[in-house]
Coordinates of C-alpha atoms and ligand atoms in Angstrom, one line a residue:
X24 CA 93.4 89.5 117.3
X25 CA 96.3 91.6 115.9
X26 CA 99.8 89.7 117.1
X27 CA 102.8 92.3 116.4
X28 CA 106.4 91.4 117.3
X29 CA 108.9 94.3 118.9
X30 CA 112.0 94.7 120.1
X31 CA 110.2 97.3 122.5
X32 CA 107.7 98.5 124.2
X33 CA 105.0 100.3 122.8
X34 CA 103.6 103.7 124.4
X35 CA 100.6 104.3 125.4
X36 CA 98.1 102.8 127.0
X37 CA 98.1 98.6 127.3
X38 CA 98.4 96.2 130.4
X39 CA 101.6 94.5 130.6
X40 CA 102.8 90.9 131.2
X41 CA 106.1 90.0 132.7
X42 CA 106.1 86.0 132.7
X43 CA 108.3 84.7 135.3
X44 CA 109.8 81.0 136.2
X45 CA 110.2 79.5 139.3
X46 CA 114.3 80.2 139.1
X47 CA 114.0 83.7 137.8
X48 CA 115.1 86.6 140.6
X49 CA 111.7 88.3 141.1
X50 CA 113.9 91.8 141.2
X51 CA 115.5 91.0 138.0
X52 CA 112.3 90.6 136.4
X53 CA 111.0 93.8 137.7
X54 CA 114.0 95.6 137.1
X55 CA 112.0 97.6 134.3
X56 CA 109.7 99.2 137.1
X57 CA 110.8 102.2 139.8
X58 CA 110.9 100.7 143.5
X59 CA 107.2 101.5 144.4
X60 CA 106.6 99.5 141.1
X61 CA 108.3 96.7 142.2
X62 CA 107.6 97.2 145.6
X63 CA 103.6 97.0 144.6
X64 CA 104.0 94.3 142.2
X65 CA 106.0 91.5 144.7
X66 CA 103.1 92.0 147.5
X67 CA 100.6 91.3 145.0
X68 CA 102.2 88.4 144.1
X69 CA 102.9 87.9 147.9
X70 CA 99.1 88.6 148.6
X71 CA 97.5 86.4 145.6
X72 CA 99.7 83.0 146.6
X73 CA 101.1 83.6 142.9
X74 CA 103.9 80.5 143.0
X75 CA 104.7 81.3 139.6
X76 CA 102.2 77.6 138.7
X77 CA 102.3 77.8 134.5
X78 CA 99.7 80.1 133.3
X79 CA 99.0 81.4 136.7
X80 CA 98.6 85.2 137.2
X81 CA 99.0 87.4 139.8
X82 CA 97.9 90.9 139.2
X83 CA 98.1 94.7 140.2
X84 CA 98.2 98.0 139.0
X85 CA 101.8 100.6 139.1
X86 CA 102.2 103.8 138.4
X87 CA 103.7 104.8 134.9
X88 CA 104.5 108.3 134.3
X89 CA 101.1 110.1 135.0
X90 CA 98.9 107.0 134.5
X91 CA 98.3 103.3 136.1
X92 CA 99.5 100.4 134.2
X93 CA 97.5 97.2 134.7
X94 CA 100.9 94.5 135.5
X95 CA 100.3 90.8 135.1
X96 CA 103.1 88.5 136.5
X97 CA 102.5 85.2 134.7
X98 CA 104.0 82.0 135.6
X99 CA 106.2 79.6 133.9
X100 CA 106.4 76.8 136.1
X101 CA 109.1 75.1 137.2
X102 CA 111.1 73.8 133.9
X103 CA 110.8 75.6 130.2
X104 CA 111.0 72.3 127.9
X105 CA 107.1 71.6 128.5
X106 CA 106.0 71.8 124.5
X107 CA 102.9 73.7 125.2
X108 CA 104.4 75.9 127.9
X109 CA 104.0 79.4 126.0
X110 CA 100.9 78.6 124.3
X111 CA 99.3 78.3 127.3
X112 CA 100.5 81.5 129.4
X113 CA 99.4 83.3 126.1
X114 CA 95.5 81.5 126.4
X115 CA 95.7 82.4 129.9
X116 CA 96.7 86.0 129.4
X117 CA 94.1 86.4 126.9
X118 CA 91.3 84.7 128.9
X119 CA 92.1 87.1 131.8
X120 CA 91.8 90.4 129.6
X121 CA 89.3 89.7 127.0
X122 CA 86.7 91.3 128.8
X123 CA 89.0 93.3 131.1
X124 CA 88.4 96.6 129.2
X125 CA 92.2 96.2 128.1
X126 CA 92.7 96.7 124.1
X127 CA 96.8 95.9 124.1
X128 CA 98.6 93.4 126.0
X129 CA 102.5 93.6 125.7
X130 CA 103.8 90.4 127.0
X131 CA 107.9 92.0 127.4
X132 CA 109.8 88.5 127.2
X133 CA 113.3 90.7 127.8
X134 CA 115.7 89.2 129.9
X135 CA 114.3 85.6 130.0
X136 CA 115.7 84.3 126.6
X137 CA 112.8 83.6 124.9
X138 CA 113.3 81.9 121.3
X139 CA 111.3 83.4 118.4
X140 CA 109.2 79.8 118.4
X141 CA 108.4 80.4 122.2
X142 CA 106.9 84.1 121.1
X143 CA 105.2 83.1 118.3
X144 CA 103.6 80.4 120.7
X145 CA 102.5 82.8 123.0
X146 CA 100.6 84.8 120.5
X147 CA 99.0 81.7 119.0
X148 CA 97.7 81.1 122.4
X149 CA 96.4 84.4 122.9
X150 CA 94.6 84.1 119.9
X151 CA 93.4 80.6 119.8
X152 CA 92.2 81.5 123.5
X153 CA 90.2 84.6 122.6
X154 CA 88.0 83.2 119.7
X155 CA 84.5 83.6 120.3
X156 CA 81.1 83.1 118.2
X157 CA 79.5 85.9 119.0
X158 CA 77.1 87.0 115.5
X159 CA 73.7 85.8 117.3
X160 CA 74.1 87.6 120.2
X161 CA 71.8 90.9 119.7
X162 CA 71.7 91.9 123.2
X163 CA 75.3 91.2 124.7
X164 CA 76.0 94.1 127.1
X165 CA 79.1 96.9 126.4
X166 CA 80.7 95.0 129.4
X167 CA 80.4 91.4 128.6
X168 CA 81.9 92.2 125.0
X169 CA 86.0 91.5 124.5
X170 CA 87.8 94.2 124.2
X171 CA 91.3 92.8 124.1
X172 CA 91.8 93.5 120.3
X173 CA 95.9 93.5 120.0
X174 CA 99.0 90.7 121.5
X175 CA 102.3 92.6 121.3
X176 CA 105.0 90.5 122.3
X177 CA 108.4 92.5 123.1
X178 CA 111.9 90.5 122.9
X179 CA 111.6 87.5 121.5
X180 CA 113.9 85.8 119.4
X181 CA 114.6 87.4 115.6
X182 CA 112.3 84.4 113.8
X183 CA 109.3 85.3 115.7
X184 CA 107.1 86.7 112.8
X185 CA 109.1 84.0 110.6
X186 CA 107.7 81.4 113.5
X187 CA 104.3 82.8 113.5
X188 CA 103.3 82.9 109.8
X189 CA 102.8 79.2 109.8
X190 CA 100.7 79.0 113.3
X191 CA 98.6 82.5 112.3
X192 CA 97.5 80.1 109.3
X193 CA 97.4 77.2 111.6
X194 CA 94.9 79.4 113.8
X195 CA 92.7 80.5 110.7
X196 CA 92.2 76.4 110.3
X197 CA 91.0 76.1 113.6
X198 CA 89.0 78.8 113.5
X199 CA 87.1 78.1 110.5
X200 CA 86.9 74.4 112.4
X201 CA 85.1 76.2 115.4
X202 CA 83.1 78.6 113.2
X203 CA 81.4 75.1 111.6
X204 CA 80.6 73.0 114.6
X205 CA 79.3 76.3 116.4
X206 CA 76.6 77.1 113.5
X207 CA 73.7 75.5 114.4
X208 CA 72.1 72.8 111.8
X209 CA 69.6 74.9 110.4
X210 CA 72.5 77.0 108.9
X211 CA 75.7 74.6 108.3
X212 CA 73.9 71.4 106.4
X213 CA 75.5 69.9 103.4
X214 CA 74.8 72.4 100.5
X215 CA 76.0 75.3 103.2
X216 CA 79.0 73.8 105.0
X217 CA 80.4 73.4 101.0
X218 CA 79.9 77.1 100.8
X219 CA 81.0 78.2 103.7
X220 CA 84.7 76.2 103.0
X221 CA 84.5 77.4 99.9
X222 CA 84.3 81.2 100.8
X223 CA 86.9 80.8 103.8
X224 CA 89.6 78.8 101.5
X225 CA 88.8 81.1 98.8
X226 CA 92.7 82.2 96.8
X227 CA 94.5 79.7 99.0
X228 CA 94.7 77.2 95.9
X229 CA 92.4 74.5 97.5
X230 CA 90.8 73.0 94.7
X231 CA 87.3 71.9 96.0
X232 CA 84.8 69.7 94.5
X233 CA 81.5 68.7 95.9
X234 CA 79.5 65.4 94.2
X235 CA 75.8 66.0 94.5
X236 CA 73.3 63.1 95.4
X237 CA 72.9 61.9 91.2
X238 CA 76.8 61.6 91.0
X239 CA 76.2 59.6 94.7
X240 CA 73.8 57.3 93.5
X241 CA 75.3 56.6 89.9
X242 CA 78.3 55.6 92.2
X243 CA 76.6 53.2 94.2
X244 CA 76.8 55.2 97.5
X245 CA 73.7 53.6 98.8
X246 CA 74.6 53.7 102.9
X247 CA 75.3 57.0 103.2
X248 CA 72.6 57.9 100.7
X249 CA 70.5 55.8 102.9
X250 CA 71.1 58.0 106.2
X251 CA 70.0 61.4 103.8
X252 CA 66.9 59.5 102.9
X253 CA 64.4 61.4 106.2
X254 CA 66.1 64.8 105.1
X255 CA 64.8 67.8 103.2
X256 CA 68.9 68.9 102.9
X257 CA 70.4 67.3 100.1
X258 CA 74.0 65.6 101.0
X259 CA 76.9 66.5 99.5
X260 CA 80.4 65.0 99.4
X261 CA 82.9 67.6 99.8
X262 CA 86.7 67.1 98.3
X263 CA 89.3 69.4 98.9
X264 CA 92.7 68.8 96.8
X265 CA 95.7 70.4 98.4
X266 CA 98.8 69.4 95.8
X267 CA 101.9 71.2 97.4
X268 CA 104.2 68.2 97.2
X269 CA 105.6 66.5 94.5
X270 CA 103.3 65.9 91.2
X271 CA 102.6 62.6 90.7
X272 CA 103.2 61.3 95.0
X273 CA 100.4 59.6 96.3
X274 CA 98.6 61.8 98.5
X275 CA 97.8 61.8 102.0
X276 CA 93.2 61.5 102.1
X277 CA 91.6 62.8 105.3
X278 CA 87.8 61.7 105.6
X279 CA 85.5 63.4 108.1
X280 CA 82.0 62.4 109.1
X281 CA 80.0 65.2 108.3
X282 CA 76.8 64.2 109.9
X283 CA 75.4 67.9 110.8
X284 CA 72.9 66.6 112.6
X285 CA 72.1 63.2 114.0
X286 CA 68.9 62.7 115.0
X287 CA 69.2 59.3 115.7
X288 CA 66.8 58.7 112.1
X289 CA 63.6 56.1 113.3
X290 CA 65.9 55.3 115.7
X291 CA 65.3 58.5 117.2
X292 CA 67.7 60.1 120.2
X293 CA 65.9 61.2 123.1
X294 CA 65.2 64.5 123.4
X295 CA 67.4 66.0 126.4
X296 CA 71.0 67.3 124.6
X297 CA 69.7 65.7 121.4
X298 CA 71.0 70.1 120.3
X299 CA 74.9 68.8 120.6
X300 CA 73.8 66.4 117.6
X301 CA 74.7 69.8 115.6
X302 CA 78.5 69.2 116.3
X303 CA 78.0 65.7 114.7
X304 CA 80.1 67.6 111.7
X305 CA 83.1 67.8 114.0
X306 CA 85.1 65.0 112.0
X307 CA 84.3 67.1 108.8
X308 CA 84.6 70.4 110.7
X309 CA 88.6 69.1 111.8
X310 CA 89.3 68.0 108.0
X311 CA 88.3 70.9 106.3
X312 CA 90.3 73.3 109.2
X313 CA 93.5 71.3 108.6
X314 CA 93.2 71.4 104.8
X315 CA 92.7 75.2 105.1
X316 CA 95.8 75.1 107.7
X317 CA 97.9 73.0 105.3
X318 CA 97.2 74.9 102.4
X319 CA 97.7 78.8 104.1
X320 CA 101.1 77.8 105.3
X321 CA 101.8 76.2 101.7
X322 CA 102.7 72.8 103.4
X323 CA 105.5 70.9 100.9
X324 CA 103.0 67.8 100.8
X325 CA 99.8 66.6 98.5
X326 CA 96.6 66.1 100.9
X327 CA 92.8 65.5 100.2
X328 CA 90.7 66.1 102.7
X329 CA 87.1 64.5 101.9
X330 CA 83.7 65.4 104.3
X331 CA 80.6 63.4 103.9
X332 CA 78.0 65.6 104.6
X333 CA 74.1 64.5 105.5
X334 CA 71.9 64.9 107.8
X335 CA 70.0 62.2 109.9
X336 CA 66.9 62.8 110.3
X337 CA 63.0 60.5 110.9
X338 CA 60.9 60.8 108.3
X339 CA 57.7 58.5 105.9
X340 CA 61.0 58.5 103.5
X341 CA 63.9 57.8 106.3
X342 CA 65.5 54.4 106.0
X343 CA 64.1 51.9 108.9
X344 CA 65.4 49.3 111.3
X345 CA 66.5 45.9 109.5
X346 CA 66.8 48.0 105.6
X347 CA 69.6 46.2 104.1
X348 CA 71.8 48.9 101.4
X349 CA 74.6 47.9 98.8
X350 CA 77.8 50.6 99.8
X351 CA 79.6 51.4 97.2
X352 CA 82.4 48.7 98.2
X353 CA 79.4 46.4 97.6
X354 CA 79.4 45.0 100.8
X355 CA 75.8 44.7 101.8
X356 CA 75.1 46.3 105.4
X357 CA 71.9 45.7 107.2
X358 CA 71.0 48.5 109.4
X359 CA 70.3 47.0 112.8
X360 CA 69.9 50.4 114.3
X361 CA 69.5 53.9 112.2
X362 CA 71.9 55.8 114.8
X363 CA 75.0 54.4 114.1
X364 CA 74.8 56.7 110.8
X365 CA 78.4 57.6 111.2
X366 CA 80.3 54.6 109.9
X367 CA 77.3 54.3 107.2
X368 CA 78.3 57.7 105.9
X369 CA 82.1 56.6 106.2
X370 CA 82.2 53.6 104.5
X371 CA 81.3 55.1 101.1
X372 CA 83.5 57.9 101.6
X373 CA 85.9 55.6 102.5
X374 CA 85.4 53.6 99.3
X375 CA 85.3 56.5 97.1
X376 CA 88.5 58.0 98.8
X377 CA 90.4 54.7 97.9
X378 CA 88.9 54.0 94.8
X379 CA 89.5 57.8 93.8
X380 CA 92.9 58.3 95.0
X381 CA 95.1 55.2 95.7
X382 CA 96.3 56.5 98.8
X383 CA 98.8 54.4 101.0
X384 CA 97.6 56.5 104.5
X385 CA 94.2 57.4 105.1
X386 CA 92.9 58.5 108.3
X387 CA 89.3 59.3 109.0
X388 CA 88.0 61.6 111.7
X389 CA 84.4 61.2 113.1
X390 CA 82.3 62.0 116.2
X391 CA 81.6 57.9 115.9
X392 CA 80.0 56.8 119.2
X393 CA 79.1 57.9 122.9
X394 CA 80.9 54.8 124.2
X395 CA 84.3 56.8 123.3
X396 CA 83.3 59.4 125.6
X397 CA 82.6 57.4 128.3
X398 CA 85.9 55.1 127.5
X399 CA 88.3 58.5 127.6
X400 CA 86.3 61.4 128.8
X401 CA 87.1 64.6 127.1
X402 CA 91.0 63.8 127.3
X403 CA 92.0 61.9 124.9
X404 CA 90.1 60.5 121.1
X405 CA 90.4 57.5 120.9
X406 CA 92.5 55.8 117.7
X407 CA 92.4 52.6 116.1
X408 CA 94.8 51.8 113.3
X409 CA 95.9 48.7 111.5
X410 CA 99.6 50.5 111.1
X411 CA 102.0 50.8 114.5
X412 CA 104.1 53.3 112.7
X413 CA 100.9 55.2 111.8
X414 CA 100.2 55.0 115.4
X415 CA 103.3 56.0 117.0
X416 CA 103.0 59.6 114.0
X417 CA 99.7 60.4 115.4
X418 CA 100.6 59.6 118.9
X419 CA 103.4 61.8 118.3
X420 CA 101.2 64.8 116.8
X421 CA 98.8 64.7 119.4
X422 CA 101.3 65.1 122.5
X423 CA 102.6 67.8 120.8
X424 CA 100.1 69.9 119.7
X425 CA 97.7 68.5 122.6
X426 CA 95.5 67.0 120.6
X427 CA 96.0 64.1 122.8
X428 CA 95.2 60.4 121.0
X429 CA 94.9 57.5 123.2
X430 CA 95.8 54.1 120.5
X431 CA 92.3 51.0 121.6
X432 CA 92.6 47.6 119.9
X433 CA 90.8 46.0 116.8
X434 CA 90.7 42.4 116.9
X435 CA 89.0 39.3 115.2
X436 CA 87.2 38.6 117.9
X437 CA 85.4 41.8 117.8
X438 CA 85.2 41.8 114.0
X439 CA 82.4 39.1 114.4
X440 CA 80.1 40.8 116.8
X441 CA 79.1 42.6 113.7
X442 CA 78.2 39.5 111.4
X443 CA 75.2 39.9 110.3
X444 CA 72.3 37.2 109.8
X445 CA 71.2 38.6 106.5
X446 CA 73.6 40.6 104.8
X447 CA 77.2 40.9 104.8
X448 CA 77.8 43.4 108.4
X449 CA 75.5 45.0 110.7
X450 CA 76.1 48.5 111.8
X451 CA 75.9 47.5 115.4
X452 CA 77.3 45.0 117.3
X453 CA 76.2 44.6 121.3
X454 CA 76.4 47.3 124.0
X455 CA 79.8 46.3 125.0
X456 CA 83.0 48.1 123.2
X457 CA 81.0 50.0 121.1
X458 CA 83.7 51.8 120.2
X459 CA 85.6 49.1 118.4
X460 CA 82.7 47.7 117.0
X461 CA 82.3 51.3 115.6
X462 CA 85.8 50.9 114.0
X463 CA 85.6 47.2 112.8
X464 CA 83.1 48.3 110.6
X465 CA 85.0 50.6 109.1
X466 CA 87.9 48.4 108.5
X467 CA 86.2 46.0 106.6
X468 CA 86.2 49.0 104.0
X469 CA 89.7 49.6 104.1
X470 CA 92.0 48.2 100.9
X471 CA 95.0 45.5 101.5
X472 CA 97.9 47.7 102.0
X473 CA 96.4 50.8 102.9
X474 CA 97.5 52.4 106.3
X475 CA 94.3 53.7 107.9
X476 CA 93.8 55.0 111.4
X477 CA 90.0 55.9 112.6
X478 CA 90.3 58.8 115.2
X479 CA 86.9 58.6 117.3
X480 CA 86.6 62.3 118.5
X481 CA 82.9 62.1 120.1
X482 CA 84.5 63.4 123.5
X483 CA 86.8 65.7 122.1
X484 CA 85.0 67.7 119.6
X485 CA 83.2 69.9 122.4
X486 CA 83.9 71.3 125.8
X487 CA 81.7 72.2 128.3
X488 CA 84.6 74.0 129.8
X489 CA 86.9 76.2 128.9
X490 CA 90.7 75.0 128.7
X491 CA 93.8 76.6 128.3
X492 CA 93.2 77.1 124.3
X493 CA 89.5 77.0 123.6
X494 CA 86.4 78.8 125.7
X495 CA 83.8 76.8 126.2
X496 CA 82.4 75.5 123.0
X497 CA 84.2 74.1 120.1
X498 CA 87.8 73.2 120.9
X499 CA 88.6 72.9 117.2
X500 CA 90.0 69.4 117.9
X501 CA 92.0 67.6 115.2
X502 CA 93.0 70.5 113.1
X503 CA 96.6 71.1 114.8
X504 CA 96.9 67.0 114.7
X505 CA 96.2 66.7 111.0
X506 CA 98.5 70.2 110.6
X507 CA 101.7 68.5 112.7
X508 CA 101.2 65.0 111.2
X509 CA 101.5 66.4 107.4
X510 CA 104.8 68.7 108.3
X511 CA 106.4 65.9 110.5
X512 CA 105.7 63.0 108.5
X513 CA 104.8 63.7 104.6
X514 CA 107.0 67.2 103.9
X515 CA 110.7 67.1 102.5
Ligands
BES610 N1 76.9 60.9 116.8 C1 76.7 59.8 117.6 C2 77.8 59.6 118.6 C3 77.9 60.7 119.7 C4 77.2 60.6 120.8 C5 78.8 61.7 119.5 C6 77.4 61.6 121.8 C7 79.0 62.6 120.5 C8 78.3 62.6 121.6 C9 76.5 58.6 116.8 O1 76.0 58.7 115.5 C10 75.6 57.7 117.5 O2 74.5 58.0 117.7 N2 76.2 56.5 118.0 C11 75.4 55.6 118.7 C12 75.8 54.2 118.2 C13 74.9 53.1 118.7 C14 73.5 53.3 118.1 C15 75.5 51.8 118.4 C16 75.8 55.8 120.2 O3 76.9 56.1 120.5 O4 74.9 55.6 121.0
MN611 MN1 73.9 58.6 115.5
ZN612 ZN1 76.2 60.6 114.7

């Protein structure tokens, strides 16, 4: 999507947007139009029930010197302080016109004091909304195909472009976030989803590293070794260095589970949906999108971002039911049931992350377990932490970007459900609170001192609607989180 900013309207042809709030005076914001315009427009409004709802639309078409304009009157709402107010009339906008046959949409913001930051938001809804994965379509029809190819937005404040250089770079994060968990597993694996960060952070000073499954084993990586065992796809574990902050400050170390696709291993998944396994990587898929965010809008902060990538799959090599492995930590771990892969892949990433980096916060993004889905739905992830003041940052992030984080308890009590009879931990406790269960396993690996939060993202990662930002599909979940967490917390 090309986003230009203007302090007027363009000629030509494009549909325009007047967005309107429940106080405005409907004539003022039509004052632009002659009195059929107007005249048209309000008994559209009249005749759709348009009550000016946020993101609602009510639509017609006006005559404009010797063509028709297509006029959408978008609503505001009632009150303007709502964070994600803008960005969502611009996803709604877009997801109205994409396949409308419209190229340009002018959303003219004169007359209703909009700041630069509420443009720029606009536009970064219009364009988050309109992302689409279209490359194995061979047969789409002329019609179904977006059109919509430019978002001018007329009026805003002065700092608009200023405003939307750091969310265009914001958007390329998400993107590259949606492009991964949309490729299916037999083109993102381990060796591939290194490439394909590689290419798309290519010149944005990202240094990135990948240890192959030698430098693994010589590091004693042996549970999330283990999980690669069935798999033809070697694993990989991706680091990306970001070091725009001071030399020498600890950084901040992401760590996604990169599992890009779960199987289940032995303990095979049944086969109904067992295709969403591909977005397994969506941990991964969110670190590497925020790094690329961080590091394309030159964020004053040092961040790592580390993916463990493998695949799970059966196999005469795959690890079985009741295999005990050494992780790196040297924990032992027996592995009660070869589905709960995640946190096998984690812990050594973990390890390596500490071990590597000394970080004082590390936060780890996975797709974890089904039980956080049916905990939160697709509303909220669900985090656990050992830090309140980590909690009440993330919280914070995920209001306001709307990656929305609901905080669930660890506990002592749960900690033992995953004492194991033969080694030192179990990778599954019982049925119940499967979700903590999840995350008490993964505490055991984290160092004294070290703030850690584990976001559990299995309901979040993929929608089988569309929402106000996302078609249906990837939502690119995380990546905006991770983003606002670095510049509120670890910049300046
Ligand atoms: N990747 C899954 C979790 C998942 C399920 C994510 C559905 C998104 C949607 C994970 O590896 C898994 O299989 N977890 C098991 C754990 C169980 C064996 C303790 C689960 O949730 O059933
Ligand atoms: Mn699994
Ligand atoms: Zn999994």
């Amino acid at each position: 999507m090309k986003v230009r900013f203007s302090a007027e309207r363009p000629s030509g042809s494009f549909a325009l947007a007047l967005p309107i709030s429940g106080e405005d005076m409907l004539t003022e914001r039509l004052g632009s139009l002659d009195e059929a315009g107007r005249t048209l427009a309000a008994r559209a409004a009249e005749a759709q029930r348009f009550e000016r709802e946020a993101g609602a639309i009510a639509e017609s078409f006006i005559v404009d010197g010797d063509s028709a304009r297509r006029l959408l009157l978008v609503g505001l709402g009632g009150k303007r302080d709502e964070e994600a107010l803008f960005e969502r009339v611009g996803g709604a906008l877009a997801a109205h016109l994409l396949t409308s046959g419209e190229k340009t949409l002018v959303v003219d913001l004169s007359g209703i004091e909009a700041s630069g930051e509420e443009a720029a938001k606009i536009a970064f809804g219009a364009a988050a909304r309109s992302w689409r994965y279209d490359i194995y379509r061979t047969k789409l029809s002329a019609k179904a195909k977006p059109t919509l190819e430019e978002i001018v937005i007329v009026g805003g404040g002065a700092d608009a472009e200023e405003k939307w250089a750091d969310k265009s770079a914001l958007l390329e994060g998400i993107f590259l976030t949606r492009e991964l968990v949309t490729e299916p597993a037999n083109i993102i694996y381990p060796e591939s989803f290194v490439e394909r960060c590689r290419k798309s952070m290519e010149g944005l000073g990202v240094e990135i590293e990948a240890l192959d499954e030698q430098q693994m084993a010589e590091l004693g990586m042996n549970a999330l070794l283990g999980v690669s065992l069935g798999s033809a796809k070697p694993p990989r574990l991706l680091v990306m260095r970001w070091n725009g902050g001071e030399p020498g400050k600890k950084p901040v170390v992401f760590v996604g589970k990169g599992v890009t696709f779960d199987t289940g291993g032995i303990s095979i998944k049944p086969a109904a949906g067992m295709e969403a396994m591909k977005w397994d990587m969506g941990g991964a898929g969110a670190v590497a999108g925020a790094m690329k965010a961080i590091a394309g809008r030159k964020a004053k902060a040092n961040v790592i971002g580390i993916c463990g990538l493998v695949e799970n799959m059966p196999d005469g090599k795959a690890q079985r039911p009741g295999d005990v492995v050494t992780s790196m930590s040297g924990q032992t771990i027996e592995v009660i049931n070869t589905d709960a892969e995640g946190r096998l892949v984690l812990c050594d990433a973990m390890t390596w992350a500490q071990k590597t980096y000394k970080p004082d916060v590390l936060v780890d993004l996975a797709t974890l377990t089904g039980a956080m889905l049916i905990a939160l739905g697709h509303e909220f992830a669900g985090m656990f932490t050992n830090d309140d003041g980590l909690a009440v940052q993330l919280a914070d992030a995920g209001l306001k970007t709307g990656d929305k984080l609901w905080r669930q308890p660890l506990g002592a009590a749960y900690d033992k459900l995953i004492d194991s009879p033969i080694a030192d931990i179990k990778n599954v406790g019982p049925r119940e609170a499967g979700s903590i269960t999840a995350a008490q396993f993964l505490q055991r690996f984290v160092d004294d001192g070290v703030k850690w939060a584990h976001l559990d993202i299995a309901g979040t990662v993929w929608s089988g609607k569309a929402g106000s930002l996302y078609d249906k599909g990837a939502t690119g979940f995380g990546v905006a989180l991770l983003d606002r967490f670095i510049a509120a917390n670890h910049e300046g």
